[in-house]
Amino acid sequence: MLISVVIPHFNQEAHLRTCLQRLHAQEGCRAEVEIIVVDNGSRQMPEAVCAAFPGVTLLRETTPGPGPARNLGASRAKGEILAFIDADCHADPHWLAEIERHFHNPEAQIAGGDVRVGYANPDRPTFLEPYEAIYSYRNHEHIAEGFSGTGNLATRAAILAHVGLFAGIGIAEDRDWGFRAKAFGYRTVYLPGMVVYHPARESFRELARKWDRHIAHDYADRVRGPLGRARWLVRAFAMAASPLAEIPTVMTSTRISGTQDRWFAFLCLCAVRLYRFRAMMLIPFRGADTERTAWRR
């Protein structure tokens, strides 16, 4: 078995270095592995970073978006198994071994794993880290809907060829591809041992930009006609009131610990939900196109 790991990259050399270090320190995987980094228009190609690790292929995709970058990497991959991870993530030491174990079953089709927040300093959490540890990257919930986030996704190359390419920058490409695969009859399973760690965002504005994109995608996908707009406004007001219903989750989550973490998580949750309420109220008047095409640009 050959596993091809495909990594889209855009101006994240420090994160990419950590990502490659962790991939080269994997444990328990007996399969052959190739690593393909696809730069997506960075200010500088990460040639020095990639050259520091044996067996890493560096490509360039000029069409903006992680989907086109993954498509190019997959087109050059030689493996029967394609594993996707983002440049700003790093893999658990047994990430590849878990993928290998799963795909030894000839019936295995598509898999996604757990995405956790990696604290920069576990002894001094930032305001955003406890919130993101609970509420961001909940890939098990996405997989229950029928798709996995592409930052922690593995599939057979033959399935990607059958389902088709990842979409471009204007579409949530992970959800779009996963639902197309589901429509073809393929099943995405959740592997709790297939873990990657993602850093929390460094500022509230970064978190806000994420929700701008998601809200724009949801509005474009779901709102049709006056009744659709009315339902959207009802959802917006429910969003503003929702932090109260989340108190039990914040108090009992096993993804964080300690009073300070739980206070940070709840206060940040209130700020995020109020921001989402405001953005949902405004988007019918300003449109969705700008936010939908703003991925890392």
CSV table of C-alpha atoms in Angstrom, one decimal:
chain,number,residue,atom,x,y,z
A,1,MET,CA,0.0,0.0,0.0
A,2,LEU,CA,1.2,3.5,-0.9
A,3,ILE,CA,-0.4,6.5,1.0
A,4,SER,CA,-0.1,9.9,-0.7
A,5,VAL,CA,-0.3,12.8,1.7
A,6,VAL,CA,-1.5,16.0,0.0
A,7,ILE,CA,-0.9,19.4,1.8
A,8,PRO,CA,-2.2,22.7,0.4
A,9,HIS,CA,-0.1,25.6,1.5
A,10,PHE,CA,-0.5,29.4,1.5
A,11,ASN,CA,2.0,31.7,3.4
A,12,GLN,CA,2.4,29.3,6.4
A,13,GLU,CA,6.0,28.2,6.3
A,14,ALA,CA,6.4,27.9,10.1
A,15,HIS,CA,3.3,25.7,10.4
A,16,LEU,CA,4.3,23.7,7.3
A,17,ARG,CA,7.6,22.9,8.9
A,18,THR,CA,5.9,21.5,12.0
A,19,CYS,CA,3.4,19.6,9.8
A,20,LEU,CA,6.3,17.9,7.9
A,21,GLN,CA,8.2,17.2,11.1
A,22,ARG,CA,5.3,15.4,12.5
A,23,LEU,CA,4.6,13.4,9.3
A,24,HIS,CA,8.3,12.3,9.3
A,25,ALA,CA,8.0,11.2,12.9
A,26,GLN,CA,5.0,8.9,12.5
A,27,GLU,CA,4.9,5.7,14.4
A,28,GLY,CA,3.5,2.3,13.5
A,29,CYS,CA,2.8,2.8,9.8
A,30,ARG,CA,4.3,0.1,7.6
A,31,ALA,CA,2.9,1.4,4.3
A,32,GLU,CA,5.0,3.4,1.9
A,33,VAL,CA,4.3,7.2,2.1
A,34,GLU,CA,4.8,10.1,-0.3
A,35,ILE,CA,4.2,13.7,0.7
A,36,ILE,CA,3.1,16.3,-1.8
A,37,VAL,CA,2.9,20.0,-0.8
A,38,VAL,CA,1.0,22.3,-3.2
A,39,ASP,CA,1.7,26.0,-2.8
A,40,ASN,CA,-1.3,28.1,-3.7
A,41,GLY,CA,0.2,31.5,-4.5
A,42,SER,CA,2.3,32.3,-1.4
A,43,ARG,CA,4.5,35.4,-1.4
A,44,GLN,CA,7.4,32.9,-1.5
A,45,MET,CA,7.5,29.2,-2.4
A,46,PRO,CA,8.4,27.1,0.6
A,47,GLU,CA,11.3,25.5,-1.2
A,48,ALA,CA,13.7,25.6,1.7
A,49,VAL,CA,11.2,24.1,4.1
A,50,CYS,CA,10.3,21.2,1.8
A,51,ALA,CA,13.9,20.6,0.8
A,52,ALA,CA,14.7,19.9,4.5
A,53,PHE,CA,12.6,16.8,4.5
A,54,PRO,CA,13.4,13.8,2.3
A,55,GLY,CA,10.8,12.6,-0.2
A,56,VAL,CA,8.7,15.8,-0.2
A,57,THR,CA,7.4,16.9,-3.6
A,58,LEU,CA,6.6,20.6,-4.0
A,59,LEU,CA,4.1,21.8,-6.6
A,60,ARG,CA,2.5,25.1,-7.5
A,61,GLU,CA,-1.2,25.7,-8.2
A,62,THR,CA,-2.1,29.3,-9.3
A,63,THR,CA,-5.9,28.9,-9.1
A,64,PRO,CA,-6.8,30.3,-5.7
A,65,GLY,CA,-8.3,28.0,-3.1
A,66,PRO,CA,-7.5,24.9,-1.2
A,67,GLY,CA,-9.7,22.7,-3.5
A,68,PRO,CA,-7.7,23.4,-6.6
A,69,ALA,CA,-4.5,22.9,-4.7
A,70,ARG,CA,-5.7,19.5,-3.4
A,71,ASN,CA,-6.8,18.6,-6.9
A,72,LEU,CA,-3.3,19.2,-8.4
A,73,GLY,CA,-1.7,17.2,-5.6
A,74,ALA,CA,-4.1,14.3,-6.1
A,75,SER,CA,-3.5,14.3,-9.8
A,76,ARG,CA,0.3,13.8,-9.3
A,77,ALA,CA,-0.1,11.3,-6.4
A,78,LYS,CA,0.9,7.7,-7.0
A,79,GLY,CA,-0.8,6.2,-4.0
A,80,GLU,CA,-4.0,4.1,-4.0
A,81,ILE,CA,-4.9,6.0,-0.7
A,82,LEU,CA,-5.0,9.8,-0.6
A,83,ALA,CA,-4.7,11.5,2.8
A,84,PHE,CA,-5.4,15.2,3.1
A,85,ILE,CA,-4.1,17.5,5.9
A,86,ASP,CA,-3.7,21.2,6.0
A,87,ALA,CA,-0.4,23.0,6.3
A,88,ASP,CA,-1.3,24.6,9.6
A,89,CYS,CA,-2.2,21.3,11.2
A,90,HIS,CA,0.0,18.6,12.6
A,91,ALA,CA,-0.7,14.9,12.8
A,92,ASP,CA,-0.9,12.7,15.9
A,93,PRO,CA,2.0,10.2,15.9
A,94,HIS,CA,-0.4,7.4,14.8
A,95,TRP,CA,-2.3,9.3,12.2
A,96,LEU,CA,-0.9,7.4,9.2
A,97,ALA,CA,-1.0,4.1,11.1
A,98,GLU,CA,-4.7,4.6,11.7
A,99,ILE,CA,-5.3,5.4,8.0
A,100,GLU,CA,-3.3,2.3,7.0
A,101,ARG,CA,-5.2,0.1,9.4
A,102,HIS,CA,-8.6,1.3,8.2
A,103,PHE,CA,-7.9,1.0,4.5
A,104,HIS,CA,-6.5,-2.5,4.8
A,105,ASN,CA,-10.2,-3.4,4.7
A,106,PRO,CA,-11.0,-3.5,1.0
A,107,GLU,CA,-14.5,-2.3,1.8
A,108,ALA,CA,-13.2,1.0,3.4
A,109,GLN,CA,-14.1,4.0,1.2
A,110,ILE,CA,-13.7,7.4,2.9
A,111,ALA,CA,-12.6,8.3,6.4
A,112,GLY,CA,-12.3,11.4,8.5
A,113,GLY,CA,-10.9,11.8,12.0
A,114,ASP,CA,-10.9,14.0,15.1
A,115,VAL,CA,-9.6,17.5,14.8
A,116,ARG,CA,-8.4,19.0,18.1
A,117,VAL,CA,-7.1,22.4,19.1
A,118,GLY,CA,-3.4,22.4,20.0
A,119,TYR,CA,-2.7,25.0,22.7
A,120,ALA,CA,0.4,27.1,22.0
A,121,ASN,CA,1.1,27.0,25.8
A,122,PRO,CA,-1.0,24.5,27.7
A,123,ASP,CA,-0.2,26.3,31.0
A,124,ARG,CA,-1.5,29.7,29.7
A,125,PRO,CA,-4.5,29.3,27.4
A,126,THR,CA,-5.4,32.3,25.3
A,127,PHE,CA,-9.0,33.7,25.4
A,128,LEU,CA,-9.8,31.9,22.1
A,129,GLU,CA,-8.3,28.5,22.7
A,130,PRO,CA,-10.8,27.0,25.2
A,131,TYR,CA,-13.7,28.1,23.0
A,132,GLU,CA,-12.1,26.6,19.9
A,133,ALA,CA,-11.3,23.4,21.8
A,134,ILE,CA,-15.0,22.9,22.3
A,135,TYR,CA,-16.7,24.4,19.3
A,136,SER,CA,-14.3,24.5,16.4
A,137,TYR,CA,-13.3,21.6,14.1
A,138,ARG,CA,-16.1,19.2,15.3
A,139,ASN,CA,-15.5,16.8,12.6
A,140,HIS,CA,-17.4,14.0,14.1
A,141,GLU,CA,-20.6,16.1,13.7
A,142,HIS,CA,-19.7,16.8,10.0
A,143,ILE,CA,-19.2,13.2,9.3
A,144,ALA,CA,-22.5,12.3,10.9
A,145,GLU,CA,-24.0,14.7,8.3
A,146,GLY,CA,-22.2,12.9,5.5
A,147,PHE,CA,-18.9,14.7,4.9
A,148,SER,CA,-15.5,15.2,6.5
A,149,GLY,CA,-13.4,18.4,6.7
A,150,THR,CA,-10.6,18.2,4.2
A,151,GLY,CA,-8.0,19.0,6.8
A,152,ASN,CA,-8.3,15.4,8.0
A,153,LEU,CA,-9.7,13.3,5.2
A,154,ALA,CA,-8.6,10.0,3.6
A,155,THR,CA,-10.1,8.2,0.6
A,156,ARG,CA,-9.2,5.9,-2.2
A,157,ALA,CA,-7.8,7.6,-5.3
A,158,ALA,CA,-10.4,5.6,-7.3
A,159,ILE,CA,-13.2,7.2,-5.3
A,160,LEU,CA,-11.9,10.7,-5.9
A,161,ALA,CA,-11.7,10.0,-9.6
A,162,HIS,CA,-15.3,8.7,-9.6
A,163,VAL,CA,-16.8,11.5,-7.5
A,164,GLY,CA,-14.8,14.3,-9.2
A,165,LEU,CA,-12.6,17.2,-8.2
A,166,PHE,CA,-12.9,19.4,-5.2
A,167,ALA,CA,-14.7,22.7,-5.9
A,168,GLY,CA,-13.1,26.1,-6.2
A,169,ILE,CA,-12.8,29.0,-3.7
A,170,GLY,CA,-16.5,30.1,-3.9
A,171,ILE,CA,-17.8,26.8,-2.4
A,172,ALA,CA,-17.3,25.0,0.9
A,173,GLU,CA,-15.3,22.3,-1.0
A,174,ASP,CA,-15.3,19.7,1.8
A,175,ARG,CA,-19.0,19.7,2.3
A,176,ASP,CA,-19.7,19.9,-1.4
A,177,TRP,CA,-17.3,16.9,-2.2
A,178,GLY,CA,-18.6,14.9,0.8
A,179,PHE,CA,-22.2,15.2,-0.2
A,180,ARG,CA,-21.4,14.4,-3.8
A,181,ALA,CA,-19.7,11.2,-2.6
A,182,LYS,CA,-22.7,10.4,-0.4
A,183,ALA,CA,-25.0,10.8,-3.5
A,184,PHE,CA,-22.8,8.3,-5.3
A,185,GLY,CA,-23.4,5.8,-2.4
A,186,TYR,CA,-20.0,6.2,-0.7
A,187,ARG,CA,-19.9,6.2,3.1
A,188,THR,CA,-17.6,8.4,5.2
A,189,VAL,CA,-16.8,6.9,8.6
A,190,TYR,CA,-15.4,8.6,11.7
A,191,LEU,CA,-12.1,7.3,13.0
A,192,PRO,CA,-11.5,8.7,16.6
A,193,GLY,CA,-7.8,7.6,16.5
A,194,MET,CA,-7.2,9.5,13.2
A,195,VAL,CA,-6.3,12.8,15.0
A,196,VAL,CA,-4.8,16.0,13.8
A,197,TYR,CA,-4.2,19.2,15.8
A,198,HIS,CA,-5.1,22.6,14.6
A,199,PRO,CA,-3.8,25.8,16.3
A,200,ALA,CA,-6.5,28.2,17.6
A,201,ARG,CA,-6.9,31.4,15.8
A,202,GLU,CA,-4.7,34.2,17.1
A,203,SER,CA,-7.4,36.9,17.0
A,204,PHE,CA,-11.1,37.3,17.2
A,205,ARG,CA,-11.0,38.9,13.8
A,206,GLU,CA,-9.7,35.6,12.3
A,207,LEU,CA,-12.5,33.8,13.9
A,208,ALA,CA,-15.0,36.4,12.6
A,209,ARG,CA,-13.7,35.9,9.1
A,210,LYS,CA,-14.3,32.2,9.4
A,211,TRP,CA,-17.9,32.8,10.3
A,212,ASP,CA,-18.3,35.4,7.6
A,213,ARG,CA,-17.5,32.6,5.1
A,214,HIS,CA,-19.7,30.0,6.7
A,215,ILE,CA,-22.7,32.4,6.9
A,216,ALA,CA,-22.2,33.4,3.3
A,217,HIS,CA,-22.2,29.8,2.2
A,218,ASP,CA,-25.2,28.9,4.3
A,219,TYR,CA,-27.2,32.0,3.0
A,220,ALA,CA,-26.4,31.2,-0.6
A,221,ASP,CA,-27.3,27.5,-0.2
A,222,ARG,CA,-30.4,27.8,1.9
A,223,VAL,CA,-32.3,31.1,1.4
A,224,ARG,CA,-34.8,31.1,-1.5
A,225,GLY,CA,-37.6,33.7,-1.6
A,226,PRO,CA,-39.4,35.7,1.1
A,227,LEU,CA,-40.1,32.6,3.3
A,228,GLY,CA,-36.5,31.6,3.1
A,229,ARG,CA,-35.5,35.1,4.3
A,230,ALA,CA,-38.0,35.0,7.2
A,231,ARG,CA,-36.7,31.6,8.3
A,232,TRP,CA,-33.2,33.0,8.1
A,233,LEU,CA,-34.1,35.9,10.4
A,234,VAL,CA,-35.7,33.5,12.9
A,235,ARG,CA,-32.4,31.5,13.0
A,236,ALA,CA,-30.5,34.8,13.5
A,237,PHE,CA,-32.5,35.7,16.7
A,238,ALA,CA,-32.2,32.1,17.9
A,239,MET,CA,-28.4,32.5,17.5
A,240,ALA,CA,-28.3,35.5,19.7
A,241,ALA,CA,-30.1,33.6,22.5
A,242,SER,CA,-28.2,30.3,22.1
A,243,PRO,CA,-25.3,30.8,24.6
A,244,LEU,CA,-27.7,30.1,27.5
A,245,ALA,CA,-28.5,26.7,26.1
A,246,GLU,CA,-24.7,26.0,25.8
A,247,ILE,CA,-23.9,26.4,29.5
A,248,PRO,CA,-24.1,22.6,30.3
A,249,THR,CA,-21.8,21.9,27.3
A,250,VAL,CA,-19.2,24.4,28.5
A,251,MET,CA,-19.4,23.1,32.1
A,252,THR,CA,-19.1,19.4,31.2
A,253,SER,CA,-16.9,19.3,28.1
A,254,THR,CA,-13.9,16.9,28.4
A,255,ARG,CA,-12.0,18.9,25.8
A,256,ILE,CA,-11.1,21.6,28.4
A,257,SER,CA,-10.5,21.6,32.1
A,258,GLY,CA,-10.3,24.2,34.9
A,259,THR,CA,-12.5,27.1,35.9
A,260,GLN,CA,-10.5,29.6,33.8
A,261,ASP,CA,-10.8,27.6,30.6
A,262,ARG,CA,-14.6,27.3,31.1
A,263,TRP,CA,-15.0,31.0,31.8
A,264,PHE,CA,-12.9,31.9,28.7
A,265,ALA,CA,-14.9,29.4,26.6
A,266,PHE,CA,-18.3,30.8,27.7
A,267,LEU,CA,-17.3,34.5,27.3
A,268,CYS,CA,-15.8,33.8,23.9
A,269,LEU,CA,-19.0,31.8,22.9
A,270,CYS,CA,-21.2,34.8,23.8
A,271,ALA,CA,-19.0,37.1,21.7
A,272,VAL,CA,-19.0,34.7,18.7
A,273,ARG,CA,-22.8,34.1,18.8
A,274,LEU,CA,-23.5,37.8,19.0
A,275,TYR,CA,-21.2,38.4,16.1
A,276,ARG,CA,-22.9,35.7,14.1
A,277,PHE,CA,-26.3,37.2,14.9
A,278,ARG,CA,-25.1,40.6,13.6
A,279,ALA,CA,-23.6,39.0,10.4
A,280,MET,CA,-26.8,37.0,9.7
A,281,MET,CA,-28.9,40.1,10.0
A,282,LEU,CA,-26.7,42.1,7.7
A,283,ILE,CA,-26.0,39.6,4.9
A,284,PRO,CA,-29.4,39.9,3.2
A,285,PHE,CA,-28.5,43.5,2.5
A,286,ARG,CA,-24.9,43.2,1.5
A,287,GLY,CA,-24.8,39.9,-0.3
A,288,ALA,CA,-22.7,36.8,0.1
A,289,ASP,CA,-20.2,37.0,-2.8
A,290,THR,CA,-17.4,38.9,-1.1
A,291,GLU,CA,-17.2,36.6,1.9
A,292,ARG,CA,-17.6,33.4,-0.1
A,293,THR,CA,-14.5,34.2,-2.2
A,294,ALA,CA,-12.3,35.5,0.6
A,295,TRP,CA,-10.5,32.3,1.6
A,296,ARG,CA,-7.1,33.4,2.8
A,297,ARG,CA,-7.0,36.3,0.4
